[in-house]
Amino acid sequence: MHSVQFTAQSSSDGIVERDFAVGDIPGVLWSPQAGSRRAPLVLMGHGGGTHKKWPGMVGRAHRLVTAGGFHVAVIDAPGHGERPRTPTDEREVAALRRAQETGEPVGPVVVRYNAHLAERAVPEWRTTLDALQRLPEIGAGGPVGYFGLNMATAIGVPLVAAEPRITAAVFGLHWPDALTEAAGRVTVPVQYALQWDDEHIPRASGLALFDAFASPEKTLHANSGPHKGLPRFEADSAIRFFARHLGALV
Amino acid sequence: MHSVQFTAQSSSDGIVERDFAVGDIPGVLWSPQAGSRRAPLVLMGHGGGTHKKWPGMVGRAHRLVTAGGFHVAVIDAPGHGERPRTPTDEREVAALRRAQETGEPVGPVVVRYNAHLAERAVPEWRTTLDALQRLPEIGAGGPVGYFGLNMATAIGVPLVAAEPRITAAVFGLHWPDALTEAAGRVTVPVQYALQWDDEHIPRASGLALFDAFASPEKTLHANSGPHKGLPRFEADSAIRFFARHLGALV
């Protein structure tokens, strides 16, 4: 059984940032300055081609800590950030680059590679959650949410379907193809973001994935604009969603 | 040119409520207690079969005043509240009751009657706005929003299409049939609410109306549940939308 090994710590603006490892999984935990207070935990996944400290992750994590009072944990996905790449990773990244360069649809490559990454990432998230819940400021049995768009939806949907400790989730911006079956096993409250004018994901595909969630309580936020145009106010909306379902300061 | 005639005033919890008439149009204006301070105005429409002081209207108005710092004006729609009913009103209300009693779809009656009401209501709203903007605490040239679901969307879409003083609108829960053309002339930011499991309005119809808005900036909020199941947090979401676009306290 792995425990959380903290490797670095810094703090500013009321936020404590601690790098950690759980076995060979590198992560970062952002927490309110009042470090020993119990607070809900939000697991946050990063998008494809980025990593745990990508600026978008840091920004969302800071908002979740300061506005919501949450602990926020992000780990590097397999083949991303500090993680080594396998031959499969190299092959799929090359296939994605080729599709981008030739102007072919990226969907088939992204769907296939993300499904492969999810198989590797789901057990890693569960091991990480086991270890995080042994920290006194998180604890076992406390509320846990999951927040992940793009590739982090491909990983998060099967994770939330398998993991009863996660009781609310924000997803978005993905194809339904490899996720419909797992979405049908998700019953916790879900908020789903899609871009109405997404140039990669057909509108009907985004709507189909939202429709597939079995959750009695689910909300779709569709905004005008392209794939990368998700409005910044959706991050605040996610915080309020977690505050409603996990309980927090907001 | 009609001016606002105030007919009654009361106040509680930091909110001033003033009944008014503009010609033969009865309305109510809710304002922050600090009455002479200029603040954005939200015009709010009530749903079919209700009136300007229906509990849902009062509740939303109070939230808009206390959380957003707005002035909120609601008028009785033609044939509703204190307004007399014409023979057309009587005939259409009877047709609606028959459809409800026999279990036939209400959509065709509602679409037809609401389109008729909109023709009467749009000039009334514009006259009311003229008069309200001559009040010193509102003023000409200040920000104006429109908030209306159900029948108030049927009235509001052509109103916002015609009225350049309205610069942001929240709509929802209506069929597109008689509204698509006017929605194509709406270019201000729009937030649209629909119920994913609406038993009256087919899902594709709600999505088609959202799609029809020409607004470069638009957001769809689709929630699981039946026609009358709109979650209460959507009222707070509307307040934040108006705060972003009209400027306010939030």
PDB file of N, CA and C in Angstrom, chain A residues 67-152:
ATOM      1  N   ALA A  67     -11.992  29.990  -3.546  1.00  0.00           N
ATOM      2  CA  ALA A  67     -13.425  30.261  -3.551  1.00  0.00           C
ATOM      3  C   ALA A  67     -14.228  29.123  -2.944  1.00  0.00           C
ATOM      4  N   GLY A  68     -13.716  27.898  -3.028  1.00  0.00           N
ATOM      5  CA  GLY A  68     -14.499  26.762  -2.548  1.00  0.00           C
ATOM      6  C   GLY A  68     -13.977  26.150  -1.262  1.00  0.00           C
ATOM      7  N   GLY A  69     -12.727  26.445  -0.921  1.00  0.00           N
ATOM      8  CA  GLY A  69     -12.155  25.866   0.295  1.00  0.00           C
ATOM      9  C   GLY A  69     -11.782  24.400   0.153  1.00  0.00           C
ATOM     10  N   PHE A  70     -11.658  23.909  -1.087  1.00  0.00           N
ATOM     11  CA  PHE A  70     -11.374  22.495  -1.321  1.00  0.00           C
ATOM     12  C   PHE A  70      -9.876  22.204  -1.277  1.00  0.00           C
ATOM     13  N   HIS A  71      -9.524  20.927  -1.038  1.00  0.00           N
ATOM     14  CA  HIS A  71      -8.244  20.368  -1.461  1.00  0.00           C
ATOM     15  C   HIS A  71      -8.386  19.965  -2.925  1.00  0.00           C
ATOM     16  N   VAL A  72      -7.332  20.200  -3.707  1.00  0.00           N
ATOM     17  CA  VAL A  72      -7.371  19.844  -5.130  1.00  0.00           C
ATOM     18  C   VAL A  72      -6.121  19.035  -5.466  1.00  0.00           C
ATOM     19  N   ALA A  73      -6.341  17.843  -6.000  1.00  0.00           N
ATOM     20  CA  ALA A  73      -5.206  16.989  -6.376  1.00  0.00           C
ATOM     21  C   ALA A  73      -5.214  16.750  -7.885  1.00  0.00           C
ATOM     22  N   VAL A  74      -4.043  16.926  -8.509  1.00  0.00           N
ATOM     23  CA  VAL A  74      -3.871  16.611  -9.927  1.00  0.00           C
ATOM     24  C   VAL A  74      -2.675  15.672 -10.046  1.00  0.00           C
ATOM     25  N   ILE A  75      -2.803  14.615 -10.856  1.00  0.00           N
ATOM     26  CA  ILE A  75      -1.642  13.749 -11.133  1.00  0.00           C
ATOM     27  C   ILE A  75      -1.346  13.798 -12.630  1.00  0.00           C
ATOM     28  N   ASP A  76      -0.079  13.556 -12.963  1.00  0.00           N
ATOM     29  CA  ASP A  76       0.274  13.427 -14.380  1.00  0.00           C
ATOM     30  C   ASP A  76      -0.359  12.153 -14.931  1.00  0.00           C
ATOM     31  N   ALA A  77      -1.056  12.285 -16.057  1.00  0.00           N
ATOM     32  CA  ALA A  77      -1.623  11.104 -16.708  1.00  0.00           C
ATOM     33  C   ALA A  77      -0.496  10.261 -17.300  1.00  0.00           C
ATOM     34  N   PRO A  78      -0.730   8.980 -17.556  1.00  0.00           N
ATOM     35  CA  PRO A  78       0.291   8.136 -18.195  1.00  0.00           C
ATOM     36  C   PRO A  78       0.794   8.788 -19.477  1.00  0.00           C
ATOM     37  N   GLY A  79       2.109   8.785 -19.655  1.00  0.00           N
ATOM     38  CA  GLY A  79       2.698   9.356 -20.875  1.00  0.00           C
ATOM     39  C   GLY A  79       2.735  10.867 -20.912  1.00  0.00           C
ATOM     40  N   HIS A  80       2.375  11.521 -19.817  1.00  0.00           N
ATOM     41  CA  HIS A  80       2.304  12.985 -19.775  1.00  0.00           C
ATOM     42  C   HIS A  80       3.166  13.521 -18.632  1.00  0.00           C
ATOM     43  N   GLY A  81       3.565  14.797 -18.753  1.00  0.00           N
ATOM     44  CA  GLY A  81       4.297  15.462 -17.669  1.00  0.00           C
ATOM     45  C   GLY A  81       5.592  14.735 -17.358  1.00  0.00           C
ATOM     46  N   GLU A  82       5.787  14.358 -16.103  1.00  0.00           N
ATOM     47  CA  GLU A  82       7.011  13.674 -15.690  1.00  0.00           C
ATOM     48  C   GLU A  82       7.018  12.181 -16.008  1.00  0.00           C
ATOM     49  N   ARG A  83       5.908  11.683 -16.566  1.00  0.00           N
ATOM     50  CA  ARG A  83       5.806  10.229 -16.784  1.00  0.00           C
ATOM     51  C   ARG A  83       6.539   9.819 -18.063  1.00  0.00           C
ATOM     52  N   PRO A  84       7.158   8.619 -18.061  1.00  0.00           N
ATOM     53  CA  PRO A  84       7.776   8.118 -19.296  1.00  0.00           C
ATOM     54  C   PRO A  84       6.716   7.769 -20.342  1.00  0.00           C
ATOM     55  N   ARG A  85       7.130   7.842 -21.603  1.00  0.00           N
ATOM     56  CA  ARG A  85       6.240   7.424 -22.675  1.00  0.00           C
ATOM     57  C   ARG A  85       6.545   5.982 -23.092  1.00  0.00           C
ATOM     58  N   THR A  86       5.531   5.207 -23.263  1.00  0.00           N
ATOM     59  CA  THR A  86       5.678   3.842 -23.793  1.00  0.00           C
ATOM     60  C   THR A  86       5.717   3.910 -25.318  1.00  0.00           C
ATOM     61  N   PRO A  87       6.085   2.804 -25.965  1.00  0.00           N
ATOM     62  CA  PRO A  87       5.999   2.772 -27.433  1.00  0.00           C
ATOM     63  C   PRO A  87       4.592   3.103 -27.934  1.00  0.00           C
ATOM     64  N   THR A  88       3.568   2.672 -27.236  1.00  0.00           N
ATOM     65  CA  THR A  88       2.191   3.006 -27.643  1.00  0.00           C
ATOM     66  C   THR A  88       1.975   4.515 -27.577  1.00  0.00           C
ATOM     67  N   ASP A  89       2.436   5.133 -26.489  1.00  0.00           N
ATOM     68  CA  ASP A  89       2.314   6.596 -26.386  1.00  0.00           C
ATOM     69  C   ASP A  89       2.976   7.265 -27.582  1.00  0.00           C
ATOM     70  N   GLU A  90       4.210   6.857 -27.895  1.00  0.00           N
ATOM     71  CA  GLU A  90       4.938   7.490 -29.001  1.00  0.00           C
ATOM     72  C   GLU A  90       4.186   7.313 -30.320  1.00  0.00           C
ATOM     73  N   ARG A  91       3.674   6.115 -30.532  1.00  0.00           N
ATOM     74  CA  ARG A  91       2.985   5.817 -31.786  1.00  0.00           C
ATOM     75  C   ARG A  91       1.711   6.653 -31.910  1.00  0.00           C
ATOM     76  N   GLU A  92       0.943   6.779 -30.821  1.00  0.00           N
ATOM     77  CA  GLU A  92      -0.331   7.488 -30.886  1.00  0.00           C
ATOM     78  C   GLU A  92      -0.127   8.996 -30.981  1.00  0.00           C
ATOM     79  N   VAL A  93       0.892   9.506 -30.280  1.00  0.00           N
ATOM     80  CA  VAL A  93       1.184  10.938 -30.394  1.00  0.00           C
ATOM     81  C   VAL A  93       1.602  11.267 -31.827  1.00  0.00           C
ATOM     82  N   ALA A  94       2.383  10.378 -32.439  1.00  0.00           N
ATOM     83  CA  ALA A  94       2.793  10.591 -33.834  1.00  0.00           C
ATOM     84  C   ALA A  94       1.572  10.546 -34.760  1.00  0.00           C
ATOM     85  N   ALA A  95       0.655   9.617 -34.489  1.00  0.00           N
ATOM     86  CA  ALA A  95      -0.558   9.506 -35.320  1.00  0.00           C
ATOM     87  C   ALA A  95      -1.404  10.777 -35.196  1.00  0.00           C
ATOM     88  N   LEU A  96      -1.467  11.311 -33.982  1.00  0.00           N
ATOM     89  CA  LEU A  96      -2.237  12.545 -33.757  1.00  0.00           C
ATOM     90  C   LEU A  96      -1.603  13.718 -34.510  1.00  0.00           C
ATOM     91  N   ARG A  97      -0.265  13.832 -34.436  1.00  0.00           N
ATOM     92  CA  ARG A  97       0.432  14.908 -35.151  1.00  0.00           C
ATOM     93  C   ARG A  97       0.182  14.812 -36.654  1.00  0.00           C
ATOM     94  N   ARG A  98       0.257  13.571 -37.171  1.00  0.00           N
ATOM     95  CA  ARG A  98       0.015  13.383 -38.613  1.00  0.00           C
ATOM     96  C   ARG A  98      -1.382  13.868 -38.984  1.00  0.00           C
ATOM     97  N   ALA A  99      -2.390  13.486 -38.175  1.00  0.00           N
ATOM     98  CA  ALA A  99      -3.768  13.896 -38.481  1.00  0.00           C
ATOM     99  C   ALA A  99      -3.878  15.415 -38.455  1.00  0.00           C
ATOM    100  N   GLN A 100      -3.226  16.036 -37.464  1.00  0.00           N
ATOM    101  CA  GLN A 100      -3.277  17.503 -37.370  1.00  0.00           C
ATOM    102  C   GLN A 100      -2.609  18.147 -38.574  1.00  0.00           C
ATOM    103  N   GLU A 101      -1.470  17.580 -39.002  1.00  0.00           N
ATOM    104  CA  GLU A 101      -0.731  18.181 -40.109  1.00  0.00           C
ATOM    105  C   GLU A 101      -1.451  18.015 -41.444  1.00  0.00           C
ATOM    106  N   THR A 102      -2.107  16.868 -41.622  1.00  0.00           N
ATOM    107  CA  THR A 102      -2.773  16.626 -42.903  1.00  0.00           C
ATOM    108  C   THR A 102      -4.195  17.156 -42.919  1.00  0.00           C
ATOM    109  N   GLY A 103      -4.679  17.660 -41.743  1.00  0.00           N
ATOM    110  CA  GLY A 103      -6.039  18.173 -41.700  1.00  0.00           C
ATOM    111  C   GLY A 103      -7.104  17.091 -41.637  1.00  0.00           C
ATOM    112  N   GLU A 104      -6.687  15.842 -41.365  1.00  0.00           N
ATOM    113  CA  GLU A 104      -7.689  14.779 -41.179  1.00  0.00           C
ATOM    114  C   GLU A 104      -8.361  14.938 -39.815  1.00  0.00           C
ATOM    115  N   PRO A 105      -9.549  14.354 -39.641  1.00  0.00           N
ATOM    116  CA  PRO A 105     -10.204  14.442 -38.325  1.00  0.00           C
ATOM    117  C   PRO A 105      -9.342  13.796 -37.248  1.00  0.00           C
ATOM    118  N   VAL A 106      -9.199  14.495 -36.121  1.00  0.00           N
ATOM    119  CA  VAL A 106      -8.392  13.960 -35.026  1.00  0.00           C
ATOM    120  C   VAL A 106      -9.197  13.000 -34.153  1.00  0.00           C
ATOM    121  N   GLY A 107     -10.520  13.067 -34.266  1.00  0.00           N
ATOM    122  CA  GLY A 107     -11.398  12.290 -33.384  1.00  0.00           C
ATOM    123  C   GLY A 107     -11.027  10.822 -33.264  1.00  0.00           C
ATOM    124  N   PRO A 108     -10.883  10.093 -34.376  1.00  0.00           N
ATOM    125  CA  PRO A 108     -10.613   8.659 -34.247  1.00  0.00           C
ATOM    126  C   PRO A 108      -9.345   8.354 -33.453  1.00  0.00           C
ATOM    127  N   VAL A 109      -8.289   9.157 -33.665  1.00  0.00           N
ATOM    128  CA  VAL A 109      -7.043   8.917 -32.910  1.00  0.00           C
ATOM    129  C   VAL A 109      -7.241   9.256 -31.439  1.00  0.00           C
ATOM    130  N   VAL A 110      -7.856  10.423 -31.179  1.00  0.00           N
ATOM    131  CA  VAL A 110      -8.035  10.861 -29.793  1.00  0.00           C
ATOM    132  C   VAL A 110      -8.897   9.867 -29.021  1.00  0.00           C
ATOM    133  N   VAL A 111      -9.979   9.437 -29.635  1.00  0.00           N
ATOM    134  CA  VAL A 111     -10.879   8.495 -28.958  1.00  0.00           C
ATOM    135  C   VAL A 111     -10.138   7.200 -28.611  1.00  0.00           C
ATOM    136  N   ARG A 112      -9.387   6.686 -29.587  1.00  0.00           N
ATOM    137  CA  ARG A 112      -8.685   5.405 -29.374  1.00  0.00           C
ATOM    138  C   ARG A 112      -7.587   5.541 -28.320  1.00  0.00           C
ATOM    139  N   TYR A 113      -6.767   6.605 -28.429  1.00  0.00           N
ATOM    140  CA  TYR A 113      -5.647   6.766 -27.494  1.00  0.00           C
ATOM    141  C   TYR A 113      -6.161   7.070 -26.083  1.00  0.00           C
ATOM    142  N   ASN A 114      -7.172   7.927 -25.990  1.00  0.00           N
ATOM    143  CA  ASN A 114      -7.690   8.259 -24.663  1.00  0.00           C
ATOM    144  C   ASN A 114      -8.306   7.036 -23.974  1.00  0.00           C
ATOM    145  N   ALA A 115      -8.938   6.164 -24.749  1.00  0.00           N
ATOM    146  CA  ALA A 115      -9.496   4.941 -24.146  1.00  0.00           C
ATOM    147  C   ALA A 115      -8.372   4.066 -23.603  1.00  0.00           C
ATOM    148  N   HIS A 116      -7.267   4.022 -24.347  1.00  0.00           N
ATOM    149  CA  HIS A 116      -6.102   3.273 -23.882  1.00  0.00           C
ATOM    150  C   HIS A 116      -5.528   3.903 -22.600  1.00  0.00           C
ATOM    151  N   LEU A 117      -5.395   5.236 -22.606  1.00  0.00           N
ATOM    152  CA  LEU A 117      -4.863   5.922 -21.413  1.00  0.00           C
ATOM    153  C   LEU A 117      -5.772   5.714 -20.202  1.00  0.00           C
ATOM    154  N   ALA A 118      -7.073   5.684 -20.430  1.00  0.00           N
ATOM    155  CA  ALA A 118      -8.013   5.511 -19.315  1.00  0.00           C
ATOM    156  C   ALA A 118      -7.790   4.166 -18.629  1.00  0.00           C
ATOM    157  N   GLU A 119      -7.492   3.142 -19.421  1.00  0.00           N
ATOM    158  CA  GLU A 119      -7.249   1.819 -18.802  1.00  0.00           C
ATOM    159  C   GLU A 119      -6.064   1.868 -17.855  1.00  0.00           C
ATOM    160  N   ARG A 120      -5.051   2.654 -18.240  1.00  0.00           N
ATOM    161  CA  ARG A 120      -3.873   2.782 -17.362  1.00  0.00           C
ATOM    162  C   ARG A 120      -4.146   3.740 -16.204  1.00  0.00           C
ATOM    163  N   ALA A 121      -4.933   4.797 -16.457  1.00  0.00           N
ATOM    164  CA  ALA A 121      -5.066   5.874 -15.471  1.00  0.00           C
ATOM    165  C   ALA A 121      -6.075   5.574 -14.358  1.00  0.00           C
ATOM    166  N   VAL A 122      -7.112   4.818 -14.662  1.00  0.00           N
ATOM    167  CA  VAL A 122      -8.153   4.610 -13.640  1.00  0.00           C
ATOM    168  C   VAL A 122      -7.580   3.949 -12.385  1.00  0.00           C
ATOM    169  N   PRO A 123      -6.802   2.844 -12.531  1.00  0.00           N
ATOM    170  CA  PRO A 123      -6.242   2.266 -11.294  1.00  0.00           C
ATOM    171  C   PRO A 123      -5.273   3.207 -10.589  1.00  0.00           C
ATOM    172  N   GLU A 124      -4.567   4.041 -11.366  1.00  0.00           N
ATOM    173  CA  GLU A 124      -3.642   4.999 -10.729  1.00  0.00           C
ATOM    174  C   GLU A 124      -4.401   6.027  -9.894  1.00  0.00           C
ATOM    175  N   TRP A 125      -5.523   6.532 -10.412  1.00  0.00           N
ATOM    176  CA  TRP A 125      -6.330   7.475  -9.638  1.00  0.00           C
ATOM    177  C   TRP A 125      -6.843   6.815  -8.355  1.00  0.00           C
ATOM    178  N   ARG A 126      -7.251   5.547  -8.451  1.00  0.00           N
ATOM    179  CA  ARG A 126      -7.810   4.880  -7.256  1.00  0.00           C
ATOM    180  C   ARG A 126      -6.731   4.669  -6.202  1.00  0.00           C
ATOM    181  N   THR A 127      -5.531   4.335  -6.648  1.00  0.00           N
ATOM    182  CA  THR A 127      -4.407   4.199  -5.714  1.00  0.00           C
ATOM    183  C   THR A 127      -4.071   5.556  -5.075  1.00  0.00           C
ATOM    184  N   THR A 128      -4.097   6.595  -5.906  1.00  0.00           N
ATOM    185  CA  THR A 128      -3.810   7.945  -5.392  1.00  0.00           C
ATOM    186  C   THR A 128      -4.864   8.366  -4.377  1.00  0.00           C
ATOM    187  N   LEU A 129      -6.125   8.078  -4.677  1.00  0.00           N
ATOM    188  CA  LEU A 129      -7.198   8.434  -3.742  1.00  0.00           C
ATOM    189  C   LEU A 129      -7.061   7.673  -2.423  1.00  0.00           C
ATOM    190  N   ASP A 130      -6.722   6.375  -2.512  1.00  0.00           N
ATOM    191  CA  ASP A 130      -6.457   5.609  -1.283  1.00  0.00           C
ATOM    192  C   ASP A 130      -5.444   6.341  -0.409  1.00  0.00           C
ATOM    193  N   ALA A 131      -4.342   6.779  -1.038  1.00  0.00           N
ATOM    194  CA  ALA A 131      -3.251   7.402  -0.281  1.00  0.00           C
ATOM    195  C   ALA A 131      -3.662   8.778   0.251  1.00  0.00           C
ATOM    196  N   LEU A 132      -4.336   9.573  -0.590  1.00  0.00           N
ATOM    197  CA  LEU A 132      -4.752  10.914  -0.155  1.00  0.00           C
ATOM    198  C   LEU A 132      -5.710  10.826   1.028  1.00  0.00           C
ATOM    199  N   GLN A 133      -6.560   9.832   1.026  1.00  0.00           N
ATOM    200  CA  GLN A 133      -7.537   9.729   2.120  1.00  0.00           C
ATOM    201  C   GLN A 133      -6.908   9.287   3.428  1.00  0.00           C
ATOM    202  N   ARG A 134      -5.627   8.887   3.392  1.00  0.00           N
ATOM    203  CA  ARG A 134      -4.948   8.600   4.662  1.00  0.00           C
ATOM    204  C   ARG A 134      -4.278   9.843   5.240  1.00  0.00           C
ATOM    205  N   LEU A 135      -4.330  10.983   4.502  1.00  0.00           N
ATOM    206  CA  LEU A 135      -3.844  12.245   5.075  1.00  0.00           C
ATOM    207  C   LEU A 135      -4.903  12.760   6.058  1.00  0.00           C
ATOM    208  N   PRO A 136      -4.467  13.268   7.237  1.00  0.00           N
ATOM    209  CA  PRO A 136      -5.459  13.692   8.242  1.00  0.00           C
ATOM    210  C   PRO A 136      -6.355  14.827   7.750  1.00  0.00           C
ATOM    211  N   GLU A 137      -5.827  15.745   6.898  1.00  0.00           N
ATOM    212  CA  GLU A 137      -6.629  16.884   6.453  1.00  0.00           C
ATOM    213  C   GLU A 137      -7.629  16.501   5.367  1.00  0.00           C
ATOM    214  N   ILE A 138      -7.579  15.277   4.870  1.00  0.00           N
ATOM    215  CA  ILE A 138      -8.570  14.796   3.897  1.00  0.00           C
ATOM    216  C   ILE A 138      -9.422  13.717   4.560  1.00  0.00           C
ATOM    217  N   GLY A 139      -8.804  12.619   4.932  1.00  0.00           N
ATOM    218  CA  GLY A 139      -9.528  11.614   5.690  1.00  0.00           C
ATOM    219  C   GLY A 139     -10.373  10.695   4.817  1.00  0.00           C
ATOM    220  N   ALA A 140     -10.629   9.502   5.340  1.00  0.00           N
ATOM    221  CA  ALA A 140     -11.497   8.557   4.633  1.00  0.00           C
ATOM    222  C   ALA A 140     -12.941   8.957   4.862  1.00  0.00           C
ATOM    223  N   GLY A 141     -13.754   8.721   3.886  1.00  0.00           N
ATOM    224  CA  GLY A 141     -15.197   8.954   4.067  1.00  0.00           C
ATOM    225  C   GLY A 141     -15.645  10.354   3.778  1.00  0.00           C
ATOM    226  N   GLY A 142     -14.689  11.281   3.509  1.00  0.00           N
ATOM    227  CA  GLY A 142     -15.095  12.649   3.199  1.00  0.00           C
ATOM    228  C   GLY A 142     -15.571  12.775   1.761  1.00  0.00           C
ATOM    229  N   PRO A 143     -16.186  13.915   1.444  1.00  0.00           N
ATOM    230  CA  PRO A 143     -16.699  14.103   0.082  1.00  0.00           C
ATOM    231  C   PRO A 143     -15.568  14.233  -0.935  1.00  0.00           C
ATOM    232  N   VAL A 144     -15.764  13.623  -2.105  1.00  0.00           N
ATOM    233  CA  VAL A 144     -14.772  13.650  -3.178  1.00  0.00           C
ATOM    234  C   VAL A 144     -15.473  13.958  -4.499  1.00  0.00           C
ATOM    235  N   GLY A 145     -14.930  14.937  -5.231  1.00  0.00           N
ATOM    236  CA  GLY A 145     -15.433  15.250  -6.563  1.00  0.00           C
ATOM    237  C   GLY A 145     -14.372  14.988  -7.610  1.00  0.00           C
ATOM    238  N   TYR A 146     -14.797  14.951  -8.881  1.00  0.00           N
ATOM    239  CA  TYR A 146     -13.858  14.803  -9.996  1.00  0.00           C
ATOM    240  C   TYR A 146     -14.159  15.875 -11.021  1.00  0.00           C
ATOM    241  N   PHE A 147     -13.095  16.533 -11.521  1.00  0.00           N
ATOM    242  CA  PHE A 147     -13.231  17.638 -12.471  1.00  0.00           C
ATOM    243  C   PHE A 147     -12.261  17.376 -13.615  1.00  0.00           C
ATOM    244  N   GLY A 148     -12.798  17.081 -14.808  1.00  0.00           N
ATOM    245  CA  GLY A 148     -11.894  16.810 -15.916  1.00  0.00           C
ATOM    246  C   GLY A 148     -12.562  16.984 -17.266  1.00  0.00           C
ATOM    247  N   LEU A 149     -11.923  17.766 -18.142  1.00  0.00           N
ATOM    248  CA  LEU A 149     -12.412  18.006 -19.494  1.00  0.00           C
ATOM    249  C   LEU A 149     -11.473  17.323 -20.491  1.00  0.00           C
ATOM    250  N   ASN A 150     -11.927  17.222 -21.750  1.00  0.00           N
ATOM    251  CA  ASN A 150     -11.109  16.638 -22.807  1.00  0.00           C
ATOM    252  C   ASN A 150     -10.635  15.235 -22.407  1.00  0.00           C
ATOM    253  N   MET A 151      -9.309  14.976 -22.480  1.00  0.00           N
ATOM    254  CA  MET A 151      -8.782  13.654 -22.125  1.00  0.00           C
ATOM    255  C   MET A 151      -9.183  13.268 -20.703  1.00  0.00           C
ATOM    256  N   ALA A 152      -9.305  14.281 -19.819  1.00  0.00           N
ATOM    257  CA  ALA A 152      -9.659  13.983 -18.429  1.00  0.00           C
ATOM    258  C   ALA A 152     -11.117  13.556 -18.289  1.00  0.00           C
TER     259      ALA A 152
END
